[in-house]
Amino acid sequence: MIAIPQQPPKMTVEEYLEWEPQQDLRYEYANGEVFAMTGGTIPHNDIALNLYTALRPHLRSRGCRVNVSDVKMQLTPQSRYYYPDVIVSCNPEDLNARKFIQHPKLIAEVLSPGTSAKDRDEKFTYYLTIPSLQEYILIDSEKISVERYCRGEGRMWLYYPYTAGDIITLSSIEFECPIELLYEGVVFTAEE
């Protein structure tokens, strides 16, 4: 999804939480500013749905929930609200949540040219401060490539790159799958 700044330029969290459900589009919130979440590409959507479809039956019996793109995540009560492409929470407070997820265990973002910089910079920086987060996954929508950041000791995060033929391991939820499963049905544009 591509985030585009929208008016009003500044609002409080309370104003945002009251205003956003009345809008036709979804809006992310960052320190008083709102950003419209415009439509993504078909490959972007297919990749997010492929991951969701693989995770849902695996997580159902483990007391976890998995949601895809239309579910808001509260980073902190007073600063940021994002819509990750895929989010997993096993926290009892989130299992019956109605408005947003607060304690994600795993977040996945599907990268596209319009979102890659924000997902790798702003979101990356803030996501890694979430105490409950164990893994952050970046999935390229233009080639077979997945990057996994896994919480290590203290403030350390471990990096695992995956390419064609690899088996992706998501240790926080004890899940493995071939990388090709995420790209099933995805058509890449031919290089010119």
XYZ file of N, CA and C in Angstrom:
576
model
N 0.829 -1.173 0.000
C 0.000 0.000 0.000
C 0.878 1.243 0.000
N 0.403 2.295 -0.579
C 1.153 3.532 -0.633
C 0.498 4.527 0.320
N 1.282 5.132 1.180
C 0.767 6.106 2.127
C 0.929 7.511 1.546
N -0.158 8.257 1.527
C -0.163 9.607 0.989
C -0.674 10.546 2.087
N 0.075 11.641 2.406
C -0.413 12.550 3.444
C -1.753 13.146 3.045
N -2.657 13.248 3.986
C -3.984 13.798 3.730
C -4.281 14.895 4.742
N -5.242 15.752 4.412
C -5.706 16.763 5.349
C -6.717 16.119 6.273
N -6.903 16.529 7.475
C -6.172 17.607 8.118
C -4.757 17.188 8.456
N -3.810 18.149 8.414
C -2.415 17.794 8.611
C -2.098 17.326 10.034
N -2.802 17.808 11.018
C -2.525 17.411 12.404
C -3.845 17.113 13.125
N -3.825 16.053 13.930
C -4.960 15.762 14.795
C -4.457 14.939 15.972
N -5.229 14.935 17.028
C -4.855 14.142 18.195
C -5.195 12.681 17.930
N -4.659 11.794 18.748
C -4.988 10.373 18.638
C -6.484 10.170 18.798
N -7.075 10.835 19.764
C -8.512 10.695 20.008
C -9.319 11.123 18.780
N -8.915 12.238 18.151
C -9.603 12.705 16.940
C -9.440 11.687 15.812
N -8.224 11.166 15.664
C -7.966 10.155 14.625
C -8.832 8.918 14.839
N -8.860 8.389 16.050
C -9.615 7.164 16.326
C -11.123 7.353 16.125
N -11.605 8.569 16.292
C -13.014 8.858 16.040
C -13.274 9.131 14.560
N -12.340 9.810 13.900
C -12.496 10.233 12.506
C -12.294 9.090 11.510
N -11.260 8.264 11.710
C -10.856 7.272 10.719
C -11.934 6.245 10.375
N -12.699 5.697 11.335
C -13.736 4.714 10.961
C -14.843 5.282 10.066
N -14.948 6.597 10.009
C -15.975 7.237 9.182
C -15.495 7.497 7.754
N -14.246 7.170 7.460
C -13.667 7.446 6.148
C -13.832 6.255 5.209
N -13.812 6.532 3.916
C -13.896 5.477 2.904
C -12.574 4.724 2.768
N -11.461 5.378 3.053
C -10.143 4.770 2.977
C -9.627 4.471 4.379
N -8.603 3.628 4.448
C -7.902 3.401 5.712
C -6.791 4.437 5.813
N -6.518 4.887 7.030
C -5.479 5.878 7.258
C -4.562 5.423 8.375
N -3.256 5.502 8.134
C -2.298 5.288 9.202
C -2.093 6.624 9.907
N -1.628 6.556 11.152
C -1.452 7.750 11.966
C -0.043 7.764 12.531
N 0.649 8.883 12.388
C 2.003 9.012 12.939
C 2.181 10.409 13.509
N 2.181 10.482 14.829
C 2.443 11.743 15.531
C 1.642 12.929 15.013
N 0.340 12.754 14.922
C -0.537 13.852 14.533
C -0.881 13.914 13.063
N -0.149 13.211 12.210
C -0.427 13.222 10.777
C -1.110 11.929 10.358
N -2.006 12.039 9.376
C -2.678 10.864 8.840
C -2.242 10.638 7.400
N -2.165 9.350 7.018
C -1.714 8.969 5.691
C -2.693 7.976 5.108
N -3.279 8.310 3.950
C -4.230 7.417 3.293
C -3.510 6.188 2.769
N -4.117 5.043 2.955
C -3.571 3.788 2.448
C -4.272 3.486 1.137
N -3.599 3.770 0.037
C -4.189 3.558 -1.278
C -3.993 2.117 -1.711
N -4.665 1.737 -2.768
C -4.613 0.365 -3.252
C -3.231 -0.075 -3.686
N -2.918 -1.332 -3.415
C -1.647 -1.916 -3.819
C -1.800 -2.670 -5.126
N -0.747 -3.334 -5.536
C -0.776 -4.106 -6.767
C -1.367 -5.498 -6.505
N -1.714 -6.186 -7.561
C -2.226 -7.553 -7.429
C -1.148 -8.473 -6.853
N 0.123 -8.415 -7.315
C 1.139 -9.254 -6.675
C 1.279 -8.981 -5.177
N 1.224 -7.710 -4.785
C 1.301 -7.338 -3.368
C 0.190 -8.048 -2.593
N -1.022 -7.959 -3.088
C -2.167 -8.585 -2.438
C -2.045 -10.102 -2.416
N -1.630 -10.686 -3.536
C -1.498 -12.150 -3.609
C -0.483 -12.669 -2.605
N 0.633 -11.981 -2.461
C 1.680 -12.409 -1.526
C 1.170 -12.349 -0.087
N 0.523 -11.242 0.283
C -0.018 -11.112 1.645
C -1.053 -12.209 1.913
N -1.915 -12.468 0.942
C -2.944 -13.511 1.125
C -2.328 -14.904 1.162
N -1.288 -15.145 0.388
C -0.612 -16.455 0.424
C -0.016 -16.706 1.812
N 0.616 -15.690 2.390
C 1.182 -15.849 3.735
C 0.063 -16.067 4.752
N -0.972 -15.260 4.685
C -2.105 -15.399 5.599
C -2.725 -16.798 5.503
N -2.934 -17.264 4.275
C -3.553 -18.576 4.042
C -2.696 -19.703 4.615
N -1.393 -19.584 4.522
C -0.493 -20.602 5.072
C -0.475 -20.558 6.603
N -0.524 -19.361 7.171
C -0.418 -19.218 8.621
C -1.717 -19.547 9.373
N -2.845 -19.242 8.789
C -4.114 -19.361 9.524
C -4.353 -20.751 10.107
N -4.298 -21.832 9.325
C -4.549 -23.140 9.941
C -3.473 -23.534 10.954
N -2.251 -23.100 10.734
C -1.152 -23.402 11.655
C -1.370 -22.725 13.014
N -1.874 -21.499 13.004
C -2.008 -20.718 14.231
C -3.312 -20.948 14.982
N -4.315 -21.404 14.277
C -5.641 -21.566 14.886
C -5.589 -22.399 16.164
N -4.862 -23.514 16.142
C -4.820 -24.400 17.310
C -3.799 -23.946 18.355
N -3.066 -22.901 18.088
C -2.029 -22.430 19.011
C -2.460 -21.228 19.834
N -3.709 -20.850 19.747
C -4.176 -19.708 20.518
C -3.683 -18.376 20.003
N -3.414 -18.312 18.702
C -2.934 -17.077 18.084
C -3.910 -16.641 17.005
N -3.829 -15.381 16.648
C -4.635 -14.863 15.544
C -3.708 -14.289 14.487
N -4.145 -14.392 13.247
C -3.423 -13.776 12.145
C -4.422 -12.919 11.382
N -4.001 -11.717 11.028
C -4.855 -10.804 10.274
C -4.070 -10.246 9.106
N -4.822 -9.802 8.119
C -4.216 -9.277 6.905
C -4.709 -7.854 6.654
N -3.874 -6.985 6.279
C -3.944 -5.579 5.884
C -5.066 -4.672 6.387
N -6.246 -5.143 6.685
C -7.306 -4.243 7.141
C -7.359 -4.105 8.658
N -6.384 -4.672 9.354
C -6.369 -4.604 10.811
C -5.275 -3.644 11.275
N -5.703 -2.691 12.061
C -4.814 -1.646 12.561
C -4.013 -2.167 13.748
N -2.763 -1.690 13.854
C -1.910 -2.024 14.987
C -1.553 -0.736 15.714
N -1.706 -0.758 17.035
C -1.344 0.390 17.855
C 0.096 0.223 18.316
N 0.953 1.089 17.824
C 2.353 1.020 18.247
C 2.479 1.535 19.679
N 1.970 2.738 19.913
C 1.853 3.283 21.257
C 0.524 4.034 21.306
N -0.090 4.135 22.466
C -1.390 4.795 22.538
C -1.394 6.233 22.030
N -0.272 6.933 22.119
C -0.284 8.347 21.748
C 0.550 8.717 20.530
N 1.106 7.729 19.777
C 1.963 8.175 18.680
C 1.653 7.579 17.316
N 1.525 6.252 17.198
C 1.464 5.654 15.867
C 0.465 4.510 15.783
N -0.228 4.471 14.634
C -1.132 3.375 14.295
C -0.843 3.001 12.847
N -0.508 1.732 12.619
C -0.176 1.261 11.274
C -1.095 0.113 10.880
N -1.131 -0.162 9.578
C -1.839 -1.302 9.011
C -0.810 -2.234 8.373
N -0.231 -3.171 9.125
C 0.723 -4.102 8.516
C 0.014 -4.998 7.492
N 0.782 -5.529 6.547
C 0.187 -6.426 5.553
C -0.282 -7.724 6.201
N 0.517 -8.279 7.110
C 0.123 -9.473 7.877
C 0.627 -9.268 9.299
N -0.222 -9.595 10.273
C 0.150 -9.429 11.680
C -0.329 -10.640 12.470
N 0.539 -11.145 13.346
C 0.220 -12.294 14.190
C 0.347 -11.861 15.644
N -0.657 -12.205 16.446
C -0.575 -11.972 17.885
C -1.055 -13.215 18.613
N -0.360 -13.549 19.687
C -0.744 -14.669 20.540
C -1.075 -14.171 21.941
N -1.154 -12.863 22.103
C -1.427 -12.254 23.394
C -2.923 -12.328 23.695
N -3.311 -12.780 24.895
C -4.736 -12.886 25.244
C -5.509 -11.576 25.080
N -4.856 -10.430 25.316
C -5.544 -9.146 25.144
C -5.933 -8.895 23.683
N -5.149 -9.429 22.755
C -5.421 -9.208 21.336
C -6.410 -10.208 20.745
N -6.585 -11.350 21.386
C -7.422 -12.392 20.794
C -8.872 -11.955 20.612
N -9.360 -11.082 21.469
C -10.730 -10.588 21.346
C -10.784 -9.109 20.986
N -9.681 -8.575 20.482
C -9.618 -7.151 20.131
C -10.626 -6.817 19.041
N -11.166 -5.615 19.095
C -12.144 -5.174 18.100
C -11.633 -4.023 17.233
N -10.702 -3.211 17.769
C -10.270 -2.020 17.032
C -8.845 -2.087 16.532
N -7.924 -2.663 17.322
C -6.534 -2.737 16.901
C -5.787 -3.770 17.725
N -4.663 -4.212 17.156
C -3.767 -5.165 17.807
C -2.703 -4.357 18.551
N -2.376 -4.770 19.779
C -1.396 -4.038 20.578
C -0.112 -4.833 20.857
N -0.178 -6.162 20.764
C 0.962 -6.985 21.165
C 1.330 -7.988 20.068
N 1.764 -7.512 18.905
C 2.094 -8.434 17.820
C 3.327 -9.274 18.149
N 3.294 -10.512 17.686
C 4.451 -11.399 17.807
C 5.252 -11.372 16.509
N 4.538 -11.245 15.389
C 5.153 -11.252 14.067
C 4.442 -10.224 13.192
N 5.213 -9.458 12.444
C 4.666 -8.503 11.477
C 5.344 -8.772 10.146
N 4.553 -8.814 9.074
C 5.105 -8.955 7.724
C 4.621 -7.782 6.871
N 5.538 -7.200 6.142
C 5.208 -6.151 5.175
C 5.649 -6.626 3.801
N 4.764 -6.446 2.816
C 5.083 -6.764 1.436
C 5.621 -5.478 0.807
N 6.833 -5.554 0.292
C 7.497 -4.385 -0.263
C 7.085 -4.140 -1.707
N 6.852 -2.889 -2.020
C 6.643 -2.475 -3.401
C 7.437 -1.184 -3.575
N 7.652 -0.740 -4.807
C 8.461 0.471 -4.987
C 7.950 1.660 -4.167
N 6.643 1.778 -4.014
C 6.090 2.913 -3.278
C 6.155 2.788 -1.768
N 6.330 1.581 -1.237
C 6.315 1.394 0.219
C 7.645 0.942 0.799
N 8.548 0.486 -0.028
C 9.787 -0.117 0.447
C 10.560 0.791 1.406
N 10.726 2.054 1.049
C 11.502 2.966 1.893
C 10.855 3.128 3.264
N 9.552 3.304 3.309
C 8.859 3.481 4.595
C 8.921 2.192 5.422
N 8.723 1.037 4.775
C 8.757 -0.242 5.492
C 10.145 -0.542 6.044
N 11.185 -0.149 5.314
C 12.570 -0.419 5.733
C 13.108 0.618 6.710
N 12.546 1.801 6.715
C 13.074 2.879 7.552
C 12.141 3.173 8.722
N 11.107 3.962 8.474
C 10.218 4.397 9.557
C 9.570 3.227 10.294
N 8.895 2.363 9.556
C 8.202 1.251 10.218
C 9.206 0.308 10.890
N 10.290 0.000 10.197
C 11.322 -0.871 10.755
C 11.795 -0.338 12.110
N 12.128 0.949 12.154
C 12.622 1.579 13.378
C 11.617 1.445 14.517
N 10.352 1.708 14.238
C 9.335 1.673 15.288
C 8.908 0.249 15.639
N 8.770 -0.605 14.657
C 8.363 -1.983 14.941
C 9.349 -2.676 15.886
N 10.630 -2.442 15.673
C 11.626 -3.138 16.487
C 11.630 -2.684 17.946
N 10.879 -1.629 18.271
C 10.762 -1.193 19.667
C 9.598 -1.856 20.391
N 8.796 -2.629 19.693
C 7.629 -3.277 20.305
C 8.119 -4.457 21.145
N 7.887 -4.448 22.457
C 8.406 -5.513 23.320
C 7.948 -6.919 22.934
N 6.722 -7.065 22.455
C 6.191 -8.398 22.128
C 6.666 -8.921 20.778
N 7.174 -8.040 19.910
C 7.538 -8.443 18.554
C 8.767 -9.353 18.563
N 8.632 -10.511 17.931
C 9.727 -11.472 17.831
C 10.325 -11.528 16.427
N 9.497 -11.239 15.396
C 9.990 -11.319 14.016
C 9.344 -10.240 13.153
N 10.160 -9.674 12.267
C 9.702 -8.712 11.262
C 10.125 -9.264 9.909
N 9.158 -9.441 9.027
C 9.387 -10.070 7.728
C 9.134 -9.046 6.618
N 10.084 -8.919 5.695
C 9.939 -8.057 4.526
C 9.920 -8.955 3.298
N 8.843 -8.888 2.524
C 8.664 -9.751 1.355
C 8.634 -8.874 0.107
N 9.556 -9.090 -0.799
C 9.637 -8.311 -2.036
C 8.512 -8.732 -2.974
N 7.830 -7.766 -3.577
C 6.736 -8.101 -4.501
C 7.187 -8.117 -5.956
N 8.465 -7.802 -6.207
C 8.940 -7.740 -7.584
C 9.940 -8.838 -7.934
N 10.381 -9.592 -6.935
C 11.269 -10.731 -7.163
C 11.169 -11.645 -5.947
N 11.631 -12.872 -6.089
C 11.564 -13.817 -4.982
C 12.676 -13.498 -3.992
N 12.303 -12.821 -2.937
C 13.252 -12.394 -1.912
C 12.491 -12.059 -0.629
N 12.916 -12.678 0.472
C 12.311 -12.431 1.777
C 13.433 -12.139 2.763
N 13.227 -11.132 3.608
C 14.173 -10.810 4.663
C 13.464 -10.993 5.997
N 14.138 -11.676 6.903
C 13.563 -11.947 8.222
C 14.477 -11.360 9.289
N 13.889 -10.574 10.170
C 14.592 -10.041 11.330
C 13.999 -10.723 12.556
N 14.851 -11.368 13.336
C 14.419 -12.171 14.479
C 15.093 -11.626 15.743
N 14.288 -11.433 16.783
C 14.827 -10.898 18.037
C 15.870 -11.844 18.615
N 17.014 -11.276 18.974
C 18.087 -12.047 19.606
C 18.224 -11.644 21.063
N 19.422 -11.713 21.571
C 19.696 -11.340 22.961
C 19.687 -9.816 23.118
N 19.111 -9.340 24.205
C 19.107 -7.906 24.484
C 18.459 -7.112 23.367
N 19.200 -6.152 22.818
C 18.671 -5.308 21.732
C 19.074 -5.817 20.357
N 19.676 -6.990 20.307
C 20.169 -7.536 19.041
C 19.025 -8.128 18.204
N 19.082 -7.866 16.898
C 18.161 -8.481 15.945
C 19.003 -9.242 14.927
N 18.620 -10.473 14.649
C 19.341 -11.316 13.708
C 18.683 -11.222 12.337
N 19.492 -11.225 11.292
C 19.023 -11.052 9.916
C 19.170 -12.364 9.152
N 18.093 -12.768 8.468
C 18.096 -13.984 7.655
C 17.504 -13.657 6.280
N 18.320 -13.681 5.217
C 17.782 -13.474 3.865
C 17.382 -14.817 3.245
N 16.321 -14.811 2.452
C 15.851 -16.006 1.760
C 15.658 -15.680 0.280
N 16.022 -16.647 -0.584
C 15.808 -16.496 -2.023
C 15.185 -17.779 -2.565
N 14.999 -17.833 -3.872
C 14.346 -18.979 -4.522
C 14.953 -20.296 -4.056
N 14.092 -21.253 -3.746
C 14.508 -22.578 -3.306
C 14.664 -22.727 -1.804
N 14.650 -21.624 -1.060
C 14.840 -21.680 0.392
C 13.548 -22.054 1.131
N 13.740 -22.582 2.333
C 12.640 -22.826 3.267
C 12.679 -21.691 4.285
N 11.581 -20.965 4.405
C 11.500 -19.866 5.367
C 11.120 -20.440 6.723
N 11.850 -20.048 7.750
C 11.576 -20.469 9.120
C 11.116 -19.263 9.924
N 9.942 -19.374 10.524
C 9.437 -18.342 11.426
C 9.436 -18.958 12.823
N 10.538 -18.792 13.523
C 10.739 -19.494 14.795
C 9.776 -19.055 15.879
N 9.313 -17.812 15.866
C 8.432 -17.318 16.922
C 7.094 -18.050 16.951
N 6.704 -18.612 15.812
C 5.426 -19.332 15.748
C 5.621 -20.772 15.277
N 6.875 -21.230 15.300
C 7.215 -22.603 14.922
C 6.595 -22.993 13.577
N 6.936 -22.207 12.543
C 6.357 -22.398 11.215
C 7.464 -22.402 10.171
N 7.345 -23.299 9.201
C 8.252 -23.339 8.058
C 7.445 -23.510 6.788
N 7.935 -22.900 5.702
C 7.304 -23.104 4.400
C 8.303 -22.772 3.303
N 8.153 -23.405 2.135
C 9.011 -23.037 1.005
C 8.695 -21.603 0.576
N 9.716 -20.857 0.225
C 9.518 -19.465 -0.184
C 8.550 -19.378 -1.370
N 8.582 -20.391 -2.231
C 7.705 -20.379 -3.413
C 6.228 -20.335 -3.041
N 5.866 -20.828 -1.852
C 4.469 -20.787 -1.401
C 3.973 -19.344 -1.297
N 4.849 -18.450 -0.870
C 4.458 -17.045 -0.748
C 4.217 -16.398 -2.111
N 4.872 -16.935 -3.133
C 4.791 -16.353 -4.472
C 3.879 -17.147 -5.406
N 3.126 -18.087 -4.862
C 2.234 -18.905 -5.681
C 1.223 -18.019 -6.419
N 1.167 -18.150 -7.724
C 0.229 -17.393 -8.544
C 0.667 -15.968 -8.848
N 1.828 -15.558 -8.369
C 2.309 -14.185 -8.596
C 3.026 -14.120 -9.935
N 2.651 -13.141 -10.740
C 3.273 -12.913 -12.040
C 4.153 -11.681 -11.930
N 5.440 -11.877 -12.201
C 6.387 -10.757 -12.158
C 6.445 -10.111 -13.534
N 6.737 -8.795 -13.544
C 6.893 -8.114 -14.842
C 8.236 -8.524 -15.442
N 8.268 -8.646 -16.746
C 9.497 -9.025 -17.430
C 10.490 -7.872 -17.383
N 11.755 -8.197 -17.163
C 12.802 -7.161 -17.143
C 13.015 -6.655 -18.558
N 13.173 -5.365 -18.699
C 13.376 -4.777 -20.024
C 14.784 -4.331 -20.211
